[in-house]
Amino acid sequence: MATTLAGRRLLLLRRCAAGRRLLGTAAEASPGGEEAGGEAIYVRKPSSSSTRDETSVSMPMSFMTGSVVGKRFYRDATVRRADDGNGWTVMLDYRTLKTPAKRPLKLHSRTLAMAVAAEWEYQEQDGIRPFTMPLMKLACTALERVPLTRTKIITNLMQKFHQDLVFCRSPADDELTKGVYEKQKEKIDPVLDWVNTEFGFKPVVHTSFLGGKQDERLAKAVETVLKDANDCELASIDAMAAAAHSLVIPLAIFRGRLGVDESIELIRLEEDHQVDRWGLVEGGHDVDIADLKVQMSSAVVFLQLSWLK
């Protein structure tokens, strides 16, 4: 079951990124209830006698952590201009989609809004599954969590910076780790050279699990990048850092130095070396790999789509 769920999440992300069927039958609408081409789309107004808000729908807080949050209650997922003309909202039939905190899911990028709508379009009739909607969850994080906890997020990232994955080097004189050391020299040293060039300070490499201490000027330079990042960028960097156990790798992606495949190779460098030596455990290693690909890829897609109009 775990393999199936992870595989479904990865397949969904690939479909969204490739744009094979972005919205299916969904239409892009303007605030007046018309398509971009001027034709009317399916919109049903709530009864005037209704006492509850039927013009919008909010996801429960369990959406951020739950596996299934209810059956599909809508026909189509669409995107439309926000009522104030600033940004794009996602529509589930005639309802405006809201975050768990009941804020309109308004995104400045039309492309990102379409990708989020695609995740809703792919939901099955028997249940809405948040674990297949990584872009939606990242959007909620960027809109709700980051603005309120920005300082805390940056502090947590910087506290782990000195123990970053790329700064830890396996011993070269141990037979069990010699192969890992050689791969780290080959794959990670170029990233360390990039850090030196990008931030102006050479990182300190250590072999202790407790980590070392990086130059405070390097730490300040990295912290400045985080402070200058907008909410979507910081949400993406934070998500990637959690998956990668590294802040340098997300920053290298953010600055265009690394791609997804290269990053996953660096993150799994030591474990893949052990898998090559001792074999892959089905239902364990393969699930971890699939989950890592989903987490990293979805954050990168969210980051890149947030830059588009």
PDB file of C-alpha atoms in Angstrom:
ATOM      1  CA  MET A   1       0.000   0.000   0.000  1.00  0.00           C
ATOM      2  CA  ALA A   2       2.791   2.431   0.923  1.00  0.00           C
ATOM      3  CA  THR A   3       4.480   1.870  -2.415  1.00  0.00           C
ATOM      4  CA  THR A   4       1.197   2.432  -4.244  1.00  0.00           C
ATOM      5  CA  LEU A   5       0.474   5.711  -2.459  1.00  0.00           C
ATOM      6  CA  ALA A   6       3.973   7.075  -3.018  1.00  0.00           C
ATOM      7  CA  GLY A   7       3.809   6.030  -6.646  1.00  0.00           C
ATOM      8  CA  ARG A   8       0.457   7.777  -7.128  1.00  0.00           C
ATOM      9  CA  ARG A   9       1.831  10.972  -5.635  1.00  0.00           C
ATOM     10  CA  LEU A  10       4.842  10.892  -7.976  1.00  0.00           C
ATOM     11  CA  LEU A  11       2.645  10.158 -11.011  1.00  0.00           C
ATOM     12  CA  LEU A  12       0.340  13.079 -10.173  1.00  0.00           C
ATOM     13  CA  LEU A  13       3.258  15.488  -9.868  1.00  0.00           C
ATOM     14  CA  ARG A  14       4.721  14.360 -13.177  1.00  0.00           C
ATOM     15  CA  ARG A  15       1.379  14.920 -14.892  1.00  0.00           C
ATOM     16  CA  CYS A  16       1.097  18.419 -13.459  1.00  0.00           C
ATOM     17  CA  ALA A  17       4.681  19.337 -14.365  1.00  0.00           C
ATOM     18  CA  ALA A  18       4.437  17.947 -17.878  1.00  0.00           C
ATOM     19  CA  GLY A  19       1.102  19.625 -18.493  1.00  0.00           C
ATOM     20  CA  ARG A  20      -0.407  16.560 -20.153  1.00  0.00           C
ATOM     21  CA  ARG A  21      -3.923  17.359 -18.919  1.00  0.00           C
ATOM     22  CA  LEU A  22      -3.653  20.467 -16.807  1.00  0.00           C
ATOM     23  CA  LEU A  23      -7.332  21.071 -16.171  1.00  0.00           C
ATOM     24  CA  GLY A  24      -9.199  18.508 -18.250  1.00  0.00           C
ATOM     25  CA  THR A  25     -12.678  19.923 -18.769  1.00  0.00           C
ATOM     26  CA  ALA A  26     -12.035  22.845 -16.442  1.00  0.00           C
ATOM     27  CA  ALA A  27     -12.376  26.367 -17.833  1.00  0.00           C
ATOM     28  CA  GLU A  28     -10.488  29.536 -17.020  1.00  0.00           C
ATOM     29  CA  ALA A  29     -12.957  32.219 -15.978  1.00  0.00           C
ATOM     30  CA  SER A  30     -13.021  35.925 -15.346  1.00  0.00           C
ATOM     31  CA  PRO A  31     -14.653  37.538 -12.265  1.00  0.00           C
ATOM     32  CA  GLY A  32     -17.830  38.044 -14.294  1.00  0.00           C
ATOM     33  CA  GLY A  33     -18.326  34.337 -14.768  1.00  0.00           C
ATOM     34  CA  GLU A  34     -17.101  34.066 -18.359  1.00  0.00           C
ATOM     35  CA  GLU A  35     -14.269  32.243 -20.033  1.00  0.00           C
ATOM     36  CA  ALA A  36     -11.290  34.115 -21.408  1.00  0.00           C
ATOM     37  CA  GLY A  37     -12.858  33.673 -24.860  1.00  0.00           C
ATOM     38  CA  GLY A  38     -16.119  35.278 -23.752  1.00  0.00           C
ATOM     39  CA  GLU A  39     -18.330  32.164 -23.492  1.00  0.00           C
ATOM     40  CA  ALA A  40     -20.292  31.451 -20.327  1.00  0.00           C
ATOM     41  CA  ILE A  41     -19.058  28.644 -18.079  1.00  0.00           C
ATOM     42  CA  TYR A  42     -20.908  26.464 -15.600  1.00  0.00           C
ATOM     43  CA  VAL A  43     -21.764  28.613 -12.577  1.00  0.00           C
ATOM     44  CA  ARG A  44     -24.664  27.957 -10.209  1.00  0.00           C
ATOM     45  CA  LYS A  45     -25.677  30.615  -7.746  1.00  0.00           C
ATOM     46  CA  PRO A  46     -26.799  29.523  -4.278  1.00  0.00           C
ATOM     47  CA  SER A  47     -30.410  29.940  -3.272  1.00  0.00           C
ATOM     48  CA  SER A  48     -31.193  33.351  -1.780  1.00  0.00           C
ATOM     49  CA  SER A  49     -32.912  31.629   1.142  1.00  0.00           C
ATOM     50  CA  SER A  50     -29.756  29.759   2.111  1.00  0.00           C
ATOM     51  CA  THR A  51     -28.334  30.731   5.497  1.00  0.00           C
ATOM     52  CA  ARG A  52     -24.871  29.320   4.939  1.00  0.00           C
ATOM     53  CA  ASP A  53     -22.081  30.469   2.656  1.00  0.00           C
ATOM     54  CA  GLU A  54     -22.387  28.426  -0.530  1.00  0.00           C
ATOM     55  CA  THR A  55     -20.184  30.700  -2.627  1.00  0.00           C
ATOM     56  CA  SER A  56     -16.961  29.279  -1.170  1.00  0.00           C
ATOM     57  CA  VAL A  57     -15.570  26.110   0.348  1.00  0.00           C
ATOM     58  CA  SER A  58     -12.870  25.811   3.013  1.00  0.00           C
ATOM     59  CA  MET A  59     -10.746  22.746   3.557  1.00  0.00           C
ATOM     60  CA  PRO A  60     -10.612  21.380   7.125  1.00  0.00           C
ATOM     61  CA  MET A  61      -7.397  21.709   9.123  1.00  0.00           C
ATOM     62  CA  SER A  62      -6.969  17.945   8.739  1.00  0.00           C
ATOM     63  CA  PHE A  63      -6.253  18.626   5.057  1.00  0.00           C
ATOM     64  CA  MET A  64      -2.648  19.465   5.975  1.00  0.00           C
ATOM     65  CA  THR A  65      -2.081  16.095   7.671  1.00  0.00           C
ATOM     66  CA  GLY A  66      -4.933  13.736   6.809  1.00  0.00           C
ATOM     67  CA  SER A  67      -5.025  10.896   4.293  1.00  0.00           C
ATOM     68  CA  VAL A  68      -8.657  11.283   3.156  1.00  0.00           C
ATOM     69  CA  VAL A  69     -10.810  14.299   4.037  1.00  0.00           C
ATOM     70  CA  GLY A  70     -14.127  13.465   2.353  1.00  0.00           C
ATOM     71  CA  LYS A  71     -15.674  12.489  -0.956  1.00  0.00           C
ATOM     72  CA  ARG A  72     -15.390  14.607  -4.079  1.00  0.00           C
ATOM     73  CA  PHE A  73     -18.278  17.113  -3.964  1.00  0.00           C
ATOM     74  CA  TYR A  74     -17.623  19.095  -7.162  1.00  0.00           C
ATOM     75  CA  ARG A  75     -17.684  18.447 -10.891  1.00  0.00           C
ATOM     76  CA  ASP A  76     -14.934  20.696 -12.245  1.00  0.00           C
ATOM     77  CA  ALA A  77     -11.910  22.569 -10.935  1.00  0.00           C
ATOM     78  CA  THR A  78     -11.318  25.916 -12.640  1.00  0.00           C
ATOM     79  CA  VAL A  79      -9.295  29.088 -12.207  1.00  0.00           C
ATOM     80  CA  ARG A  80     -10.487  32.676 -12.443  1.00  0.00           C
ATOM     81  CA  ARG A  81      -9.279  36.177 -11.778  1.00  0.00           C
ATOM     82  CA  ALA A  82      -9.620  37.255  -8.163  1.00  0.00           C
ATOM     83  CA  ASP A  83     -12.499  39.628  -7.489  1.00  0.00           C
ATOM     84  CA  ASP A  84     -10.077  42.486  -6.876  1.00  0.00           C
ATOM     85  CA  GLY A  85      -8.266  41.707 -10.124  1.00  0.00           C
ATOM     86  CA  ASN A  86      -5.061  40.968  -8.220  1.00  0.00           C
ATOM     87  CA  GLY A  87      -4.109  37.321  -8.666  1.00  0.00           C
ATOM     88  CA  TRP A  88      -5.957  34.099  -9.415  1.00  0.00           C
ATOM     89  CA  THR A  89      -8.285  31.914  -7.385  1.00  0.00           C
ATOM     90  CA  VAL A  90      -9.260  28.259  -7.720  1.00  0.00           C
ATOM     91  CA  MET A  91     -12.942  27.419  -8.197  1.00  0.00           C
ATOM     92  CA  LEU A  92     -14.648  24.129  -7.389  1.00  0.00           C
ATOM     93  CA  ASP A  93     -17.698  24.491  -9.633  1.00  0.00           C
ATOM     94  CA  TYR A  94     -19.237  27.784  -8.434  1.00  0.00           C
ATOM     95  CA  ARG A  95     -17.392  27.851  -5.095  1.00  0.00           C
ATOM     96  CA  THR A  96     -14.201  29.776  -4.380  1.00  0.00           C
ATOM     97  CA  LEU A  97     -11.629  27.503  -2.761  1.00  0.00           C
ATOM     98  CA  LYS A  98     -10.359  28.668   0.630  1.00  0.00           C
ATOM     99  CA  THR A  99      -7.473  27.543   2.803  1.00  0.00           C
ATOM    100  CA  PRO A 100      -8.014  25.675   6.102  1.00  0.00           C
ATOM    101  CA  ALA A 101      -7.890  29.098   7.834  1.00  0.00           C
ATOM    102  CA  LYS A 102     -10.767  30.202   5.573  1.00  0.00           C
ATOM    103  CA  ARG A 103      -8.698  32.589   3.459  1.00  0.00           C
ATOM    104  CA  PRO A 104      -9.265  32.621  -0.324  1.00  0.00           C
ATOM    105  CA  LEU A 105      -6.605  30.557  -2.061  1.00  0.00           C
ATOM    106  CA  LYS A 106      -5.387  33.538  -4.102  1.00  0.00           C
ATOM    107  CA  LEU A 107      -2.153  33.110  -6.054  1.00  0.00           C
ATOM    108  CA  HIS A 108      -0.424  35.786  -8.106  1.00  0.00           C
ATOM    109  CA  SER A 109       0.674  33.214 -10.703  1.00  0.00           C
ATOM    110  CA  ARG A 110      -2.030  31.998 -13.101  1.00  0.00           C
ATOM    111  CA  THR A 111       0.135  29.000 -14.015  1.00  0.00           C
ATOM    112  CA  LEU A 112       0.491  27.958 -10.382  1.00  0.00           C
ATOM    113  CA  ALA A 113      -3.267  28.339  -9.824  1.00  0.00           C
ATOM    114  CA  MET A 114      -3.884  26.077 -12.834  1.00  0.00           C
ATOM    115  CA  ALA A 115      -1.491  23.463 -11.439  1.00  0.00           C
ATOM    116  CA  VAL A 116      -3.281  23.506  -8.073  1.00  0.00           C
ATOM    117  CA  ALA A 117      -6.625  23.206  -9.883  1.00  0.00           C
ATOM    118  CA  ALA A 118      -5.202  20.208 -11.762  1.00  0.00           C
ATOM    119  CA  GLU A 119      -4.571  18.444  -8.436  1.00  0.00           C
ATOM    120  CA  TRP A 120      -8.243  18.960  -7.546  1.00  0.00           C
ATOM    121  CA  GLU A 121      -9.323  17.823 -11.013  1.00  0.00           C
ATOM    122  CA  TYR A 122      -7.484  14.516 -10.547  1.00  0.00           C
ATOM    123  CA  GLN A 123      -9.185  13.636  -7.276  1.00  0.00           C
ATOM    124  CA  GLU A 124     -11.333  10.513  -7.376  1.00  0.00           C
ATOM    125  CA  GLN A 125     -15.027  10.380  -6.536  1.00  0.00           C
ATOM    126  CA  ASP A 126     -14.621   8.232  -3.423  1.00  0.00           C
ATOM    127  CA  GLY A 127     -12.321  10.650  -1.579  1.00  0.00           C
ATOM    128  CA  ILE A 128     -10.136  13.763  -1.584  1.00  0.00           C
ATOM    129  CA  ARG A 129      -6.593  12.695  -0.759  1.00  0.00           C
ATOM    130  CA  PRO A 130      -4.270  15.474   0.451  1.00  0.00           C
ATOM    131  CA  PHE A 131      -1.164  13.303   0.026  1.00  0.00           C
ATOM    132  CA  THR A 132      -1.707  13.536  -3.756  1.00  0.00           C
ATOM    133  CA  MET A 133      -1.878  17.366  -3.612  1.00  0.00           C
ATOM    134  CA  PRO A 134       1.604  18.647  -2.688  1.00  0.00           C
ATOM    135  CA  LEU A 135       1.202  21.954  -4.561  1.00  0.00           C
ATOM    136  CA  MET A 136      -2.044  22.730  -2.731  1.00  0.00           C
ATOM    137  CA  LYS A 137      -0.374  22.088   0.622  1.00  0.00           C
ATOM    138  CA  LEU A 138       2.602  24.261  -0.296  1.00  0.00           C
ATOM    139  CA  ALA A 139       0.238  27.032  -1.406  1.00  0.00           C
ATOM    140  CA  CYS A 140      -1.554  26.906   1.967  1.00  0.00           C
ATOM    141  CA  THR A 141       1.807  27.005   3.731  1.00  0.00           C
ATOM    142  CA  ALA A 142       2.963  30.027   1.716  1.00  0.00           C
ATOM    143  CA  LEU A 143      -0.303  31.900   2.285  1.00  0.00           C
ATOM    144  CA  GLU A 144      -0.863  31.081   5.957  1.00  0.00           C
ATOM    145  CA  ARG A 145       2.134  29.703   7.826  1.00  0.00           C
ATOM    146  CA  VAL A 146       5.039  31.633   6.321  1.00  0.00           C
ATOM    147  CA  PRO A 147       3.679  35.177   6.869  1.00  0.00           C
ATOM    148  CA  LEU A 148       3.001  34.413  10.541  1.00  0.00           C
ATOM    149  CA  THR A 149       6.116  32.383  11.348  1.00  0.00           C
ATOM    150  CA  ARG A 150       8.719  33.726   8.908  1.00  0.00           C
ATOM    151  CA  THR A 151      11.232  34.608  11.632  1.00  0.00           C
ATOM    152  CA  LYS A 152      10.860  31.197  13.281  1.00  0.00           C
ATOM    153  CA  ILE A 153      11.265  29.355   9.972  1.00  0.00           C
ATOM    154  CA  ILE A 154      14.483  31.216   9.170  1.00  0.00           C
ATOM    155  CA  THR A 155      15.819  30.684  12.710  1.00  0.00           C
ATOM    156  CA  ASN A 156      15.168  26.928  12.494  1.00  0.00           C
ATOM    157  CA  LEU A 157      16.858  26.707   9.104  1.00  0.00           C
ATOM    158  CA  MET A 158      19.926  28.590  10.313  1.00  0.00           C
ATOM    159  CA  GLN A 159      20.208  26.492  13.484  1.00  0.00           C
ATOM    160  CA  LYS A 160      20.663  23.395  11.309  1.00  0.00           C
ATOM    161  CA  PHE A 161      22.910  25.108   8.776  1.00  0.00           C
ATOM    162  CA  HIS A 162      26.184  24.244  10.553  1.00  0.00           C
ATOM    163  CA  GLN A 163      25.292  20.515  10.474  1.00  0.00           C
ATOM    164  CA  ASP A 164      24.354  20.617   6.809  1.00  0.00           C
ATOM    165  CA  LEU A 165      24.548  17.359   4.880  1.00  0.00           C
ATOM    166  CA  VAL A 166      27.076  18.731   2.373  1.00  0.00           C
ATOM    167  CA  PHE A 167      29.492  19.805   5.121  1.00  0.00           C
ATOM    168  CA  CYS A 168      29.726  16.293   6.629  1.00  0.00           C
ATOM    169  CA  ARG A 169      32.446  14.100   5.098  1.00  0.00           C
ATOM    170  CA  SER A 170      32.916  10.379   5.678  1.00  0.00           C
ATOM    171  CA  PRO A 171      36.364   9.272   6.920  1.00  0.00           C
ATOM    172  CA  ALA A 172      38.751   8.383   4.104  1.00  0.00           C
ATOM    173  CA  ASP A 173      40.761   5.861   6.145  1.00  0.00           C
ATOM    174  CA  ASP A 174      37.876   3.516   6.990  1.00  0.00           C
ATOM    175  CA  GLU A 175      37.220   0.578   4.681  1.00  0.00           C
ATOM    176  CA  LEU A 176      33.446   0.832   5.225  1.00  0.00           C
ATOM    177  CA  THR A 177      33.285   4.529   4.305  1.00  0.00           C
ATOM    178  CA  LYS A 178      36.122   4.874   1.824  1.00  0.00           C
ATOM    179  CA  GLY A 179      33.798   4.492  -1.156  1.00  0.00           C
ATOM    180  CA  VAL A 180      31.411   7.097   0.252  1.00  0.00           C
ATOM    181  CA  TYR A 181      34.291   9.516   0.787  1.00  0.00           C
ATOM    182  CA  GLU A 182      35.373   9.185  -2.826  1.00  0.00           C
ATOM    183  CA  LYS A 183      31.850   9.826  -4.091  1.00  0.00           C
ATOM    184  CA  GLN A 184      31.505  12.841  -1.810  1.00  0.00           C
ATOM    185  CA  LYS A 185      34.744  14.271  -3.191  1.00  0.00           C
ATOM    186  CA  GLU A 186      33.451  13.805  -6.719  1.00  0.00           C
ATOM    187  CA  LYS A 187      29.856  14.969  -6.283  1.00  0.00           C
ATOM    188  CA  ILE A 188      29.800  17.353  -3.312  1.00  0.00           C
ATOM    189  CA  ASP A 189      33.090  19.229  -3.671  1.00  0.00           C
ATOM    190  CA  PRO A 190      31.793  21.114  -6.746  1.00  0.00           C
ATOM    191  CA  VAL A 191      28.818  22.276  -4.655  1.00  0.00           C
ATOM    192  CA  LEU A 192      31.164  23.489  -1.918  1.00  0.00           C
ATOM    193  CA  ASP A 193      33.148  25.375  -4.552  1.00  0.00           C
ATOM    194  CA  TRP A 194      29.872  26.978  -5.660  1.00  0.00           C
ATOM    195  CA  VAL A 195      29.127  28.056  -2.076  1.00  0.00           C
ATOM    196  CA  ASN A 196      32.548  29.705  -1.907  1.00  0.00           C
ATOM    197  CA  THR A 197      31.962  31.521  -5.198  1.00  0.00           C
ATOM    198  CA  GLU A 198      28.331  32.438  -4.487  1.00  0.00           C
ATOM    199  CA  PHE A 199      28.730  33.716  -0.930  1.00  0.00           C
ATOM    200  CA  GLY A 200      32.418  34.610  -0.778  1.00  0.00           C
ATOM    201  CA  PHE A 201      33.410  32.256   2.048  1.00  0.00           C
ATOM    202  CA  LYS A 202      34.813  28.728   1.934  1.00  0.00           C
ATOM    203  CA  PRO A 203      32.761  26.153   3.888  1.00  0.00           C
ATOM    204  CA  VAL A 204      34.357  24.071   6.631  1.00  0.00           C
ATOM    205  CA  VAL A 205      34.154  20.302   6.066  1.00  0.00           C
ATOM    206  CA  HIS A 206      33.977  18.030   9.129  1.00  0.00           C
ATOM    207  CA  THR A 207      33.722  14.320   9.915  1.00  0.00           C
ATOM    208  CA  SER A 208      31.885  14.577  13.235  1.00  0.00           C
ATOM    209  CA  PHE A 209      28.193  13.716  13.515  1.00  0.00           C
ATOM    210  CA  LEU A 210      27.902  16.685  15.862  1.00  0.00           C
ATOM    211  CA  GLY A 211      28.851  18.983  13.004  1.00  0.00           C
ATOM    212  CA  GLY A 212      31.313  21.825  12.791  1.00  0.00           C
ATOM    213  CA  LYS A 213      31.110  25.596  12.884  1.00  0.00           C
ATOM    214  CA  GLN A 214      30.870  27.592   9.696  1.00  0.00           C
ATOM    215  CA  ASP A 215      32.200  31.114   9.324  1.00  0.00           C
ATOM    216  CA  GLU A 216      29.648  33.504  10.787  1.00  0.00           C
ATOM    217  CA  ARG A 217      30.006  35.695   7.714  1.00  0.00           C
ATOM    218  CA  LEU A 218      28.933  32.762   5.554  1.00  0.00           C
ATOM    219  CA  ALA A 219      25.987  32.112   7.853  1.00  0.00           C
ATOM    220  CA  LYS A 220      24.966  35.788   7.673  1.00  0.00           C
ATOM    221  CA  ALA A 221      25.147  35.751   3.877  1.00  0.00           C
ATOM    222  CA  VAL A 222      22.903  32.669   3.734  1.00  0.00           C
ATOM    223  CA  GLU A 223      20.489  34.178   6.247  1.00  0.00           C
ATOM    224  CA  THR A 224      20.207  37.307   4.096  1.00  0.00           C
ATOM    225  CA  VAL A 225      19.085  35.195   1.136  1.00  0.00           C
ATOM    226  CA  LEU A 226      16.355  33.649   3.287  1.00  0.00           C
ATOM    227  CA  LYS A 227      15.187  37.016   4.575  1.00  0.00           C
ATOM    228  CA  ASP A 228      14.999  38.388   1.037  1.00  0.00           C
ATOM    229  CA  ALA A 229      12.956  35.425  -0.231  1.00  0.00           C
ATOM    230  CA  ASN A 230       9.228  35.966  -0.715  1.00  0.00           C
ATOM    231  CA  ASP A 231       6.647  33.738   0.982  1.00  0.00           C
ATOM    232  CA  CYS A 232       6.403  31.195  -1.851  1.00  0.00           C
ATOM    233  CA  GLU A 233      10.172  30.980  -2.171  1.00  0.00           C
ATOM    234  CA  LEU A 234      10.678  30.512   1.561  1.00  0.00           C
ATOM    235  CA  ALA A 235       7.952  27.860   1.714  1.00  0.00           C
ATOM    236  CA  SER A 236       9.699  25.953  -1.086  1.00  0.00           C
ATOM    237  CA  ILE A 237      13.166  26.266   0.454  1.00  0.00           C
ATOM    238  CA  ASP A 238      11.878  25.141   3.859  1.00  0.00           C
ATOM    239  CA  ALA A 239      10.118  22.110   2.353  1.00  0.00           C
ATOM    240  CA  MET A 240      13.206  21.086   0.401  1.00  0.00           C
ATOM    241  CA  ALA A 241      15.478  21.581   3.417  1.00  0.00           C
ATOM    242  CA  ALA A 242      13.271  19.274   5.500  1.00  0.00           C
ATOM    243  CA  ALA A 243      13.393  16.563   2.835  1.00  0.00           C
ATOM    244  CA  ALA A 244      17.101  16.980   2.046  1.00  0.00           C
ATOM    245  CA  HIS A 245      18.456  17.506   5.593  1.00  0.00           C
ATOM    246  CA  SER A 246      20.328  20.341   3.948  1.00  0.00           C
ATOM    247  CA  LEU A 247      19.902  24.063   3.392  1.00  0.00           C
ATOM    248  CA  VAL A 248      22.728  24.346   0.867  1.00  0.00           C
ATOM    249  CA  ILE A 249      21.013  22.002  -1.609  1.00  0.00           C
ATOM    250  CA  PRO A 250      17.732  24.008  -1.692  1.00  0.00           C
ATOM    251  CA  LEU A 251      19.706  27.250  -2.030  1.00  0.00           C
ATOM    252  CA  ALA A 252      21.648  25.748  -4.939  1.00  0.00           C
ATOM    253  CA  ILE A 253      18.350  24.852  -6.581  1.00  0.00           C
ATOM    254  CA  PHE A 254      16.969  28.321  -5.804  1.00  0.00           C
ATOM    255  CA  ARG A 255      19.996  29.957  -7.437  1.00  0.00           C
ATOM    256  CA  GLY A 256      19.952  27.608 -10.443  1.00  0.00           C
ATOM    257  CA  ARG A 257      23.106  25.622  -9.586  1.00  0.00           C
ATOM    258  CA  LEU A 258      21.390  22.236  -9.086  1.00  0.00           C
ATOM    259  CA  GLY A 259      18.474  20.410 -10.679  1.00  0.00           C
ATOM    260  CA  VAL A 260      16.114  17.923  -9.061  1.00  0.00           C
ATOM    261  CA  ASP A 261      17.911  14.773 -10.208  1.00  0.00           C
ATOM    262  CA  GLU A 262      21.330  16.060  -9.136  1.00  0.00           C
ATOM    263  CA  SER A 263      19.936  17.082  -5.762  1.00  0.00           C
ATOM    264  CA  ILE A 264      18.348  13.707  -5.093  1.00  0.00           C
ATOM    265  CA  GLU A 265      21.633  12.024  -6.005  1.00  0.00           C
ATOM    266  CA  LEU A 266      23.477  14.158  -3.443  1.00  0.00           C
ATOM    267  CA  ILE A 267      20.870  13.581  -0.743  1.00  0.00           C
ATOM    268  CA  ARG A 268      20.942   9.820  -1.224  1.00  0.00           C
ATOM    269  CA  LEU A 269      24.656   9.513  -1.960  1.00  0.00           C
ATOM    270  CA  GLU A 270      25.613   7.545   1.154  1.00  0.00           C
ATOM    271  CA  GLU A 271      22.446   5.436   1.283  1.00  0.00           C
ATOM    272  CA  ASP A 272      22.658   4.562  -2.413  1.00  0.00           C
ATOM    273  CA  HIS A 273      26.250   3.455  -1.842  1.00  0.00           C
ATOM    274  CA  GLN A 274      25.014   1.040   0.838  1.00  0.00           C
ATOM    275  CA  VAL A 275      22.172  -0.151  -1.405  1.00  0.00           C
ATOM    276  CA  ASP A 276      24.677  -0.888  -4.175  1.00  0.00           C
ATOM    277  CA  ARG A 277      26.749  -2.856  -1.709  1.00  0.00           C
ATOM    278  CA  TRP A 278      24.090  -4.718   0.280  1.00  0.00           C
ATOM    279  CA  GLY A 279      20.987  -4.572  -1.919  1.00  0.00           C
ATOM    280  CA  LEU A 280      17.668  -2.717  -1.959  1.00  0.00           C
ATOM    281  CA  VAL A 281      14.977  -3.516   0.591  1.00  0.00           C
ATOM    282  CA  GLU A 282      11.597  -3.600  -1.165  1.00  0.00           C
ATOM    283  CA  GLY A 283       8.925  -1.699   0.702  1.00  0.00           C
ATOM    284  CA  GLY A 284      11.643   0.318   2.406  1.00  0.00           C
ATOM    285  CA  HIS A 285      14.301   1.893   0.225  1.00  0.00           C
ATOM    286  CA  ASP A 286      12.048   2.096  -2.838  1.00  0.00           C
ATOM    287  CA  VAL A 287       9.288   3.858  -0.877  1.00  0.00           C
ATOM    288  CA  ASP A 288      11.801   6.290   0.629  1.00  0.00           C
ATOM    289  CA  ILE A 289      13.142   7.104  -2.833  1.00  0.00           C
ATOM    290  CA  ALA A 290       9.670   7.691  -4.274  1.00  0.00           C
ATOM    291  CA  ASP A 291       8.676   9.879  -1.328  1.00  0.00           C
ATOM    292  CA  LEU A 292      11.866  11.941  -1.593  1.00  0.00           C
ATOM    293  CA  LYS A 293      11.272  12.482  -5.304  1.00  0.00           C
ATOM    294  CA  VAL A 294       7.747  13.723  -4.635  1.00  0.00           C
ATOM    295  CA  GLN A 295       8.809  16.078  -1.844  1.00  0.00           C
ATOM    296  CA  MET A 296      11.728  17.584  -3.736  1.00  0.00           C
ATOM    297  CA  SER A 297      10.049  17.725  -7.138  1.00  0.00           C
ATOM    298  CA  SER A 298       6.829  19.275  -5.852  1.00  0.00           C
ATOM    299  CA  ALA A 299       8.743  22.002  -4.013  1.00  0.00           C
ATOM    300  CA  VAL A 300      10.803  22.768  -7.125  1.00  0.00           C
ATOM    301  CA  VAL A 301       7.695  22.853  -9.332  1.00  0.00           C
ATOM    302  CA  PHE A 302       5.933  25.117  -6.822  1.00  0.00           C
ATOM    303  CA  LEU A 303       8.946  27.429  -6.753  1.00  0.00           C
ATOM    304  CA  GLN A 304       9.256  27.652 -10.522  1.00  0.00           C
ATOM    305  CA  LEU A 305       5.543  28.098 -11.172  1.00  0.00           C
ATOM    306  CA  SER A 306       5.357  30.847  -8.547  1.00  0.00           C
ATOM    307  CA  TRP A 307       7.826  32.827 -10.652  1.00  0.00           C
ATOM    308  CA  LEU A 308       5.550  32.718 -13.695  1.00  0.00           C
ATOM    309  CA  LYS A 309       2.640  35.029 -14.413  1.00  0.00           C
TER     310      LYS A 309
END
